[in-house]
């Protein structure tokens, strides 16, 4: 990654430079967190990926952390536009994308924008997320405070001790509502495809995103499709960081 490219990065794009000998010159991996998640949620995966010799970037969405005052985009498409404009990705070479939960949809939309600009995207890794064409027909995500908190508990991705902290809960609600509102406004036809290979990942015990739902992603690629399940629930990834990083790195 060149110094010129670094100069184009928004400060809220978290960069994890290679910590080992560089792999393919110009290769880069871009990570997209789950709904309500800050960039720190994917720090362990970014760290693991950076040891494989490629530049890794984690996106920070508005309404959290160092973007607390930034307005929330009304749609996932608008969020993807904003994230794509955060750097001159043409200077990064080929892009590998990874998104967890709602982040899988954002990664898909980001890939569409990259491909439209002639930026090579060989692979998109979609983790514990439903396929784009299924969103419009699914129940809307909750927006009332008590329903959002119940949803967070059900997903089992937030430390219960943090949910007992009123200050943390206030910030969490702000971030989740922003993301859920954008999710509720999202729609995509089943015939919308990207050229990138799509690799779906999920937890075998995830009661929210089943294997059949993961396989719905096959409609959205003109390339190869794979589906891999790991032991665990919706946040299976927390117990399989190294394995997931190896899969992405090998891709």
JSON list of N, CA, C and O in Angstrom, two decimals, residues 185-227:
[
{"chain": "A", "resi": 185, "resn": "UNK", "atom": "N", "xyz": [-34.81, -0.46, 5.05]},
{"chain": "A", "resi": 185, "resn": "UNK", "atom": "CA", "xyz": [-35.05, 0.25, 3.79]},
{"chain": "A", "resi": 185, "resn": "UNK", "atom": "C", "xyz": [-34.36, -0.42, 2.60]},
{"chain": "A", "resi": 185, "resn": "UNK", "atom": "O", "xyz": [-34.39, 0.11, 1.48]},
{"chain": "A", "resi": 186, "resn": "UNK", "atom": "N", "xyz": [-33.75, -1.58, 2.84]},
{"chain": "A", "resi": 186, "resn": "UNK", "atom": "CA", "xyz": [-32.96, -2.24, 1.79]},
{"chain": "A", "resi": 186, "resn": "UNK", "atom": "C", "xyz": [-33.81, -3.21, 0.98]},
{"chain": "A", "resi": 186, "resn": "UNK", "atom": "O", "xyz": [-34.67, -3.91, 1.51]},
{"chain": "A", "resi": 187, "resn": "UNK", "atom": "N", "xyz": [-33.54, -3.26, -0.31]},
{"chain": "A", "resi": 187, "resn": "UNK", "atom": "CA", "xyz": [-34.14, -4.28, -1.17]},
{"chain": "A", "resi": 187, "resn": "UNK", "atom": "C", "xyz": [-33.19, -4.55, -2.33]},
{"chain": "A", "resi": 187, "resn": "UNK", "atom": "O", "xyz": [-32.44, -3.66, -2.76]},
{"chain": "A", "resi": 188, "resn": "UNK", "atom": "N", "xyz": [-33.24, -5.77, -2.83]},
{"chain": "A", "resi": 188, "resn": "UNK", "atom": "CA", "xyz": [-32.36, -6.15, -3.94]},
{"chain": "A", "resi": 188, "resn": "UNK", "atom": "C", "xyz": [-33.02, -7.31, -4.69]},
{"chain": "A", "resi": 188, "resn": "UNK", "atom": "O", "xyz": [-33.51, -8.26, -4.07]},
{"chain": "A", "resi": 189, "resn": "UNK", "atom": "N", "xyz": [-33.06, -7.22, -6.00]},
{"chain": "A", "resi": 189, "resn": "UNK", "atom": "CA", "xyz": [-33.64, -8.30, -6.80]},
{"chain": "A", "resi": 189, "resn": "UNK", "atom": "C", "xyz": [-32.74, -9.54, -6.77]},
{"chain": "A", "resi": 189, "resn": "UNK", "atom": "O", "xyz": [-31.52, -9.44, -6.63]},
{"chain": "A", "resi": 190, "resn": "UNK", "atom": "N", "xyz": [-33.37, -10.68, -6.94]},
{"chain": "A", "resi": 190, "resn": "UNK", "atom": "CA", "xyz": [-32.61, -11.94, -6.90]},
{"chain": "A", "resi": 190, "resn": "UNK", "atom": "C", "xyz": [-31.65, -12.07, -8.08]},
{"chain": "A", "resi": 190, "resn": "UNK", "atom": "O", "xyz": [-30.65, -12.79, -8.01]},
{"chain": "A", "resi": 191, "resn": "UNK", "atom": "N", "xyz": [-31.92, -11.37, -9.18]},
{"chain": "A", "resi": 191, "resn": "UNK", "atom": "CA", "xyz": [-31.07, -11.49, -10.36]},
{"chain": "A", "resi": 191, "resn": "UNK", "atom": "C", "xyz": [-29.88, -10.53, -10.36]},
{"chain": "A", "resi": 191, "resn": "UNK", "atom": "O", "xyz": [-29.14, -10.46, -11.33]},
{"chain": "A", "resi": 192, "resn": "UNK", "atom": "N", "xyz": [-29.69, -9.77, -9.26]},
{"chain": "A", "resi": 192, "resn": "UNK", "atom": "CA", "xyz": [-28.52, -8.88, -9.17]},
{"chain": "A", "resi": 192, "resn": "UNK", "atom": "C", "xyz": [-27.31, -9.70, -8.77]},
{"chain": "A", "resi": 192, "resn": "UNK", "atom": "O", "xyz": [-27.30, -10.33, -7.70]},
{"chain": "A", "resi": 193, "resn": "UNK", "atom": "N", "xyz": [-26.31, -9.71, -9.63]},
{"chain": "A", "resi": 193, "resn": "UNK", "atom": "CA", "xyz": [-25.14, -10.56, -9.40]},
{"chain": "A", "resi": 193, "resn": "UNK", "atom": "C", "xyz": [-23.85, -9.74, -9.45]},
{"chain": "A", "resi": 193, "resn": "UNK", "atom": "O", "xyz": [-23.78, -8.69, -10.09]},
{"chain": "A", "resi": 194, "resn": "UNK", "atom": "N", "xyz": [-22.85, -10.27, -8.76]},
{"chain": "A", "resi": 194, "resn": "UNK", "atom": "CA", "xyz": [-21.50, -9.73, -8.87]},
{"chain": "A", "resi": 194, "resn": "UNK", "atom": "C", "xyz": [-20.61, -10.79, -9.49]},
{"chain": "A", "resi": 194, "resn": "UNK", "atom": "O", "xyz": [-20.94, -11.98, -9.49]},
{"chain": "A", "resi": 195, "resn": "UNK", "atom": "N", "xyz": [-19.48, -10.34, -10.03]},
{"chain": "A", "resi": 195, "resn": "UNK", "atom": "CA", "xyz": [-18.56, -11.29, -10.65]},
{"chain": "A", "resi": 195, "resn": "UNK", "atom": "C", "xyz": [-17.72, -12.04, -9.65]},
{"chain": "A", "resi": 195, "resn": "UNK", "atom": "O", "xyz": [-17.16, -13.10, -9.95]},
{"chain": "A", "resi": 196, "resn": "UNK", "atom": "N", "xyz": [-17.58, -11.51, -8.45]},
{"chain": "A", "resi": 196, "resn": "UNK", "atom": "CA", "xyz": [-16.74, -12.11, -7.42]},
{"chain": "A", "resi": 196, "resn": "UNK", "atom": "C", "xyz": [-17.26, -13.48, -7.00]},
{"chain": "A", "resi": 196, "resn": "UNK", "atom": "O", "xyz": [-18.47, -13.73, -7.00]},
{"chain": "A", "resi": 197, "resn": "UNK", "atom": "N", "xyz": [-16.35, -14.37, -6.65]},
{"chain": "A", "resi": 197, "resn": "UNK", "atom": "CA", "xyz": [-16.75, -15.59, -5.98]},
{"chain": "A", "resi": 197, "resn": "UNK", "atom": "C", "xyz": [-17.36, -15.22, -4.63]},
{"chain": "A", "resi": 197, "resn": "UNK", "atom": "O", "xyz": [-16.87, -14.30, -3.96]},
{"chain": "A", "resi": 198, "resn": "UNK", "atom": "N", "xyz": [-18.40, -15.92, -4.22]},
{"chain": "A", "resi": 198, "resn": "UNK", "atom": "CA", "xyz": [-19.05, -15.65, -2.94]},
{"chain": "A", "resi": 198, "resn": "UNK", "atom": "C", "xyz": [-18.90, -16.88, -2.05]},
{"chain": "A", "resi": 198, "resn": "UNK", "atom": "O", "xyz": [-19.25, -17.99, -2.44]},
{"chain": "A", "resi": 199, "resn": "UNK", "atom": "N", "xyz": [-18.36, -16.65, -0.86]},
{"chain": "A", "resi": 199, "resn": "UNK", "atom": "CA", "xyz": [-18.16, -17.72, 0.12]},
{"chain": "A", "resi": 199, "resn": "UNK", "atom": "C", "xyz": [-19.00, -17.41, 1.36]},
{"chain": "A", "resi": 199, "resn": "UNK", "atom": "O", "xyz": [-18.75, -16.42, 2.05]},
{"chain": "A", "resi": 200, "resn": "UNK", "atom": "N", "xyz": [-20.00, -18.24, 1.61]},
{"chain": "A", "resi": 200, "resn": "UNK", "atom": "CA", "xyz": [-20.88, -18.04, 2.76]},
{"chain": "A", "resi": 200, "resn": "UNK", "atom": "C", "xyz": [-20.36, -18.83, 3.96]},
{"chain": "A", "resi": 200, "resn": "UNK", "atom": "O", "xyz": [-19.98, -20.00, 3.83]},
{"chain": "A", "resi": 201, "resn": "UNK", "atom": "N", "xyz": [-20.33, -18.18, 5.10]},
{"chain": "A", "resi": 201, "resn": "UNK", "atom": "CA", "xyz": [-19.88, -18.79, 6.35]},
{"chain": "A", "resi": 201, "resn": "UNK", "atom": "C", "xyz": [-20.96, -18.63, 7.40]},
{"chain": "A", "resi": 201, "resn": "UNK", "atom": "O", "xyz": [-21.67, -17.62, 7.42]},
{"chain": "A", "resi": 202, "resn": "UNK", "atom": "N", "xyz": [-21.10, -19.60, 8.30]},
{"chain": "A", "resi": 202, "resn": "UNK", "atom": "CA", "xyz": [-22.10, -19.47, 9.34]},
{"chain": "A", "resi": 202, "resn": "UNK", "atom": "C", "xyz": [-21.87, -20.45, 10.47]},
{"chain": "A", "resi": 202, "resn": "UNK", "atom": "O", "xyz": [-20.99, -21.32, 10.41]},
{"chain": "A", "resi": 203, "resn": "UNK", "atom": "N", "xyz": [-22.68, -20.30, 11.52]},
{"chain": "A", "resi": 203, "resn": "UNK", "atom": "CA", "xyz": [-22.62, -21.19, 12.66]},
{"chain": "A", "resi": 203, "resn": "UNK", "atom": "C", "xyz": [-23.67, -22.27, 12.55]},
{"chain": "A", "resi": 203, "resn": "UNK", "atom": "O", "xyz": [-24.83, -21.99, 12.21]},
{"chain": "A", "resi": 204, "resn": "UNK", "atom": "N", "xyz": [-23.29, -23.50, 12.84]},
{"chain": "A", "resi": 204, "resn": "UNK", "atom": "CA", "xyz": [-24.23, -24.62, 12.71]},
{"chain": "A", "resi": 204, "resn": "UNK", "atom": "C", "xyz": [-25.40, -24.51, 13.68]},
{"chain": "A", "resi": 204, "resn": "UNK", "atom": "O", "xyz": [-26.46, -25.09, 13.46]},
{"chain": "A", "resi": 205, "resn": "UNK", "atom": "N", "xyz": [-25.21, -23.75, 14.78]},
{"chain": "A", "resi": 205, "resn": "UNK", "atom": "CA", "xyz": [-26.27, -23.59, 15.78]},
{"chain": "A", "resi": 205, "resn": "UNK", "atom": "C", "xyz": [-26.89, -22.19, 15.75]},
{"chain": "A", "resi": 205, "resn": "UNK", "atom": "O", "xyz": [-27.54, -21.79, 16.72]},
{"chain": "A", "resi": 206, "resn": "UNK", "atom": "N", "xyz": [-26.68, -21.47, 14.66]},
{"chain": "A", "resi": 206, "resn": "UNK", "atom": "CA", "xyz": [-27.24, -20.12, 14.53]},
{"chain": "A", "resi": 206, "resn": "UNK", "atom": "C", "xyz": [-28.75, -20.23, 14.29]},
{"chain": "A", "resi": 206, "resn": "UNK", "atom": "O", "xyz": [-29.19, -20.72, 13.24]},
{"chain": "A", "resi": 207, "resn": "UNK", "atom": "N", "xyz": [-29.55, -19.80, 15.26]},
{"chain": "A", "resi": 207, "resn": "UNK", "atom": "CA", "xyz": [-31.01, -19.92, 15.12]},
{"chain": "A", "resi": 207, "resn": "UNK", "atom": "C", "xyz": [-31.61, -18.79, 14.31]},
{"chain": "A", "resi": 207, "resn": "UNK", "atom": "O", "xyz": [-32.81, -18.79, 14.05]},
{"chain": "A", "resi": 208, "resn": "UNK", "atom": "N", "xyz": [-30.78, -17.84, 13.89]},
{"chain": "A", "resi": 208, "resn": "UNK", "atom": "CA", "xyz": [-31.28, -16.72, 13.10]},
{"chain": "A", "resi": 208, "resn": "UNK", "atom": "C", "xyz": [-30.98, -16.89, 11.60]},
{"chain": "A", "resi": 208, "resn": "UNK", "atom": "O", "xyz": [-31.78, -16.51, 10.76]},
{"chain": "A", "resi": 209, "resn": "UNK", "atom": "N", "xyz": [-29.80, -17.41, 11.30]},
{"chain": "A", "resi": 209, "resn": "UNK", "atom": "CA", "xyz": [-29.39, -17.56, 9.90]},
{"chain": "A", "resi": 209, "resn": "UNK", "atom": "C", "xyz": [-29.05, -19.04, 9.65]},
{"chain": "A", "resi": 209, "resn": "UNK", "atom": "O", "xyz": [-28.01, -19.53, 10.09]},
{"chain": "A", "resi": 210, "resn": "UNK", "atom": "N", "xyz": [-29.95, -19.73, 8.97]},
{"chain": "A", "resi": 210, "resn": "UNK", "atom": "CA", "xyz": [-29.78, -21.16, 8.73]},
{"chain": "A", "resi": 210, "resn": "UNK", "atom": "C", "xyz": [-28.87, -21.40, 7.52]},
{"chain": "A", "resi": 210, "resn": "UNK", "atom": "O", "xyz": [-28.55, -20.48, 6.76]},
{"chain": "A", "resi": 211, "resn": "UNK", "atom": "N", "xyz": [-28.50, -22.66, 7.33]},
{"chain": "A", "resi": 211, "resn": "UNK", "atom": "CA", "xyz": [-27.69, -23.02, 6.17]},
{"chain": "A", "resi": 211, "resn": "UNK", "atom": "C", "xyz": [-28.45, -22.71, 4.88]},
{"chain": "A", "resi": 211, "resn": "UNK", "atom": "O", "xyz": [-27.86, -22.22, 3.90]},
{"chain": "A", "resi": 212, "resn": "UNK", "atom": "N", "xyz": [-29.75, -22.98, 4.86]},
{"chain": "A", "resi": 212, "resn": "UNK", "atom": "CA", "xyz": [-30.55, -22.67, 3.67]},
{"chain": "A", "resi": 212, "resn": "UNK", "atom": "C", "xyz": [-30.52, -21.18, 3.35]},
{"chain": "A", "resi": 212, "resn": "UNK", "atom": "O", "xyz": [-30.46, -20.78, 2.18]},
{"chain": "A", "resi": 213, "resn": "UNK", "atom": "N", "xyz": [-30.56, -20.35, 4.38]},
{"chain": "A", "resi": 213, "resn": "UNK", "atom": "CA", "xyz": [-30.50, -18.90, 4.16]},
{"chain": "A", "resi": 213, "resn": "UNK", "atom": "C", "xyz": [-29.14, -18.50, 3.61]},
{"chain": "A", "resi": 213, "resn": "UNK", "atom": "O", "xyz": [-29.04, -17.64, 2.72]},
{"chain": "A", "resi": 214, "resn": "UNK", "atom": "N", "xyz": [-28.08, -19.12, 4.11]},
{"chain": "A", "resi": 214, "resn": "UNK", "atom": "CA", "xyz": [-26.74, -18.82, 3.60]},
{"chain": "A", "resi": 214, "resn": "UNK", "atom": "C", "xyz": [-26.63, -19.22, 2.13]},
{"chain": "A", "resi": 214, "resn": "UNK", "atom": "O", "xyz": [-26.02, -18.51, 1.33]},
{"chain": "A", "resi": 215, "resn": "UNK", "atom": "N", "xyz": [-27.24, -20.34, 1.78]},
{"chain": "A", "resi": 215, "resn": "UNK", "atom": "CA", "xyz": [-27.15, -20.81, 0.40]},
{"chain": "A", "resi": 215, "resn": "UNK", "atom": "C", "xyz": [-27.92, -19.92, -0.57]},
{"chain": "A", "resi": 215, "resn": "UNK", "atom": "O", "xyz": [-27.73, -19.99, -1.78]},
{"chain": "A", "resi": 216, "resn": "UNK", "atom": "N", "xyz": [-28.77, -19.05, -0.03]},
{"chain": "A", "resi": 216, "resn": "UNK", "atom": "CA", "xyz": [-29.46, -18.09, -0.89]},
{"chain": "A", "resi": 216, "resn": "UNK", "atom": "C", "xyz": [-28.52, -17.11, -1.56]},
{"chain": "A", "resi": 216, "resn": "UNK", "atom": "O", "xyz": [-28.89, -16.46, -2.56]},
{"chain": "A", "resi": 217, "resn": "UNK", "atom": "N", "xyz": [-27.29, -16.99, -1.05]},
{"chain": "A", "resi": 217, "resn": "UNK", "atom": "CA", "xyz": [-26.31, -16.10, -1.66]},
{"chain": "A", "resi": 217, "resn": "UNK", "atom": "C", "xyz": [-25.86, -16.58, -3.05]},
{"chain": "A", "resi": 217, "resn": "UNK", "atom": "O", "xyz": [-25.31, -15.80, -3.83]},
{"chain": "A", "resi": 218, "resn": "UNK", "atom": "N", "xyz": [-26.07, -17.86, -3.34]},
{"chain": "A", "resi": 218, "resn": "UNK", "atom": "CA", "xyz": [-25.60, -18.38, -4.63]},
{"chain": "A", "resi": 218, "resn": "UNK", "atom": "C", "xyz": [-26.25, -17.66, -5.80]},
{"chain": "A", "resi": 218, "resn": "UNK", "atom": "O", "xyz": [-25.67, -17.58, -6.89]},
{"chain": "A", "resi": 219, "resn": "UNK", "atom": "N", "xyz": [-27.45, -17.13, -5.60]},
{"chain": "A", "resi": 219, "resn": "UNK", "atom": "CA", "xyz": [-28.13, -16.40, -6.68]},
{"chain": "A", "resi": 219, "resn": "UNK", "atom": "C", "xyz": [-27.39, -15.12, -7.07]},
{"chain": "A", "resi": 219, "resn": "UNK", "atom": "O", "xyz": [-27.63, -14.57, -8.15]},
{"chain": "A", "resi": 220, "resn": "UNK", "atom": "N", "xyz": [-26.52, -14.62, -6.18]},
{"chain": "A", "resi": 220, "resn": "UNK", "atom": "CA", "xyz": [-25.93, -13.29, -6.38]},
{"chain": "A", "resi": 220, "resn": "UNK", "atom": "C", "xyz": [-24.51, -13.30, -6.94]},
{"chain": "A", "resi": 220, "resn": "UNK", "atom": "O", "xyz": [-23.85, -12.27, -6.92]},
{"chain": "A", "resi": 221, "resn": "UNK", "atom": "N", "xyz": [-24.05, -14.45, -7.43]},
{"chain": "A", "resi": 221, "resn": "UNK", "atom": "CA", "xyz": [-22.71, -14.47, -8.00]},
{"chain": "A", "resi": 221, "resn": "UNK", "atom": "C", "xyz": [-22.68, -15.14, -9.37]},
{"chain": "A", "resi": 221, "resn": "UNK", "atom": "O", "xyz": [-23.37, -16.14, -9.60]},
{"chain": "A", "resi": 222, "resn": "UNK", "atom": "N", "xyz": [-21.86, -14.57, -10.25]},
{"chain": "A", "resi": 222, "resn": "UNK", "atom": "CA", "xyz": [-21.56, -15.21, -11.52]},
{"chain": "A", "resi": 222, "resn": "UNK", "atom": "C", "xyz": [-20.31, -16.07, -11.41]},
{"chain": "A", "resi": 222, "resn": "UNK", "atom": "O", "xyz": [-19.89, -16.71, -12.39]},
{"chain": "A", "resi": 223, "resn": "UNK", "atom": "N", "xyz": [-19.69, -16.06, -10.23]},
{"chain": "A", "resi": 223, "resn": "UNK", "atom": "CA", "xyz": [-18.49, -16.85, -9.99]},
{"chain": "A", "resi": 223, "resn": "UNK", "atom": "C", "xyz": [-18.81, -18.11, -9.20]},
{"chain": "A", "resi": 223, "resn": "UNK", "atom": "O", "xyz": [-19.92, -18.62, -9.22]},
{"chain": "A", "resi": 224, "resn": "UNK", "atom": "N", "xyz": [-17.81, -18.58, -8.49]},
{"chain": "A", "resi": 224, "resn": "UNK", "atom": "CA", "xyz": [-17.98, -19.78, -7.66]},
{"chain": "A", "resi": 224, "resn": "UNK", "atom": "C", "xyz": [-18.73, -19.44, -6.38]},
{"chain": "A", "resi": 224, "resn": "UNK", "atom": "O", "xyz": [-18.73, -18.29, -5.92]},
{"chain": "A", "resi": 225, "resn": "UNK", "atom": "N", "xyz": [-19.37, -20.47, -5.81]},
{"chain": "A", "resi": 225, "resn": "UNK", "atom": "CA", "xyz": [-20.05, -20.30, -4.53]},
{"chain": "A", "resi": 225, "resn": "UNK", "atom": "C", "xyz": [-19.70, -21.47, -3.62]},
{"chain": "A", "resi": 225, "resn": "UNK", "atom": "O", "xyz": [-19.68, -22.62, -4.04]},
{"chain": "A", "resi": 226, "resn": "UNK", "atom": "N", "xyz": [-19.41, -21.15, -2.36]},
{"chain": "A", "resi": 226, "resn": "UNK", "atom": "CA", "xyz": [-19.19, -22.18, -1.35]},
{"chain": "A", "resi": 226, "resn": "UNK", "atom": "C", "xyz": [-19.95, -21.81, -0.09]},
{"chain": "A", "resi": 226, "resn": "UNK", "atom": "O", "xyz": [-20.29, -20.65, 0.14]},
{"chain": "A", "resi": 227, "resn": "UNK", "atom": "N", "xyz": [-20.22, -22.81, 0.72]},
{"chain": "A", "resi": 227, "resn": "UNK", "atom": "CA", "xyz": [-20.90, -22.59, 2.01]},
{"chain": "A", "resi": 227, "resn": "UNK", "atom": "C", "xyz": [-20.21, -23.46, 3.05]},
{"chain": "A", "resi": 227, "resn": "UNK", "atom": "O", "xyz": [-20.12, -24.68, 2.89]}
]
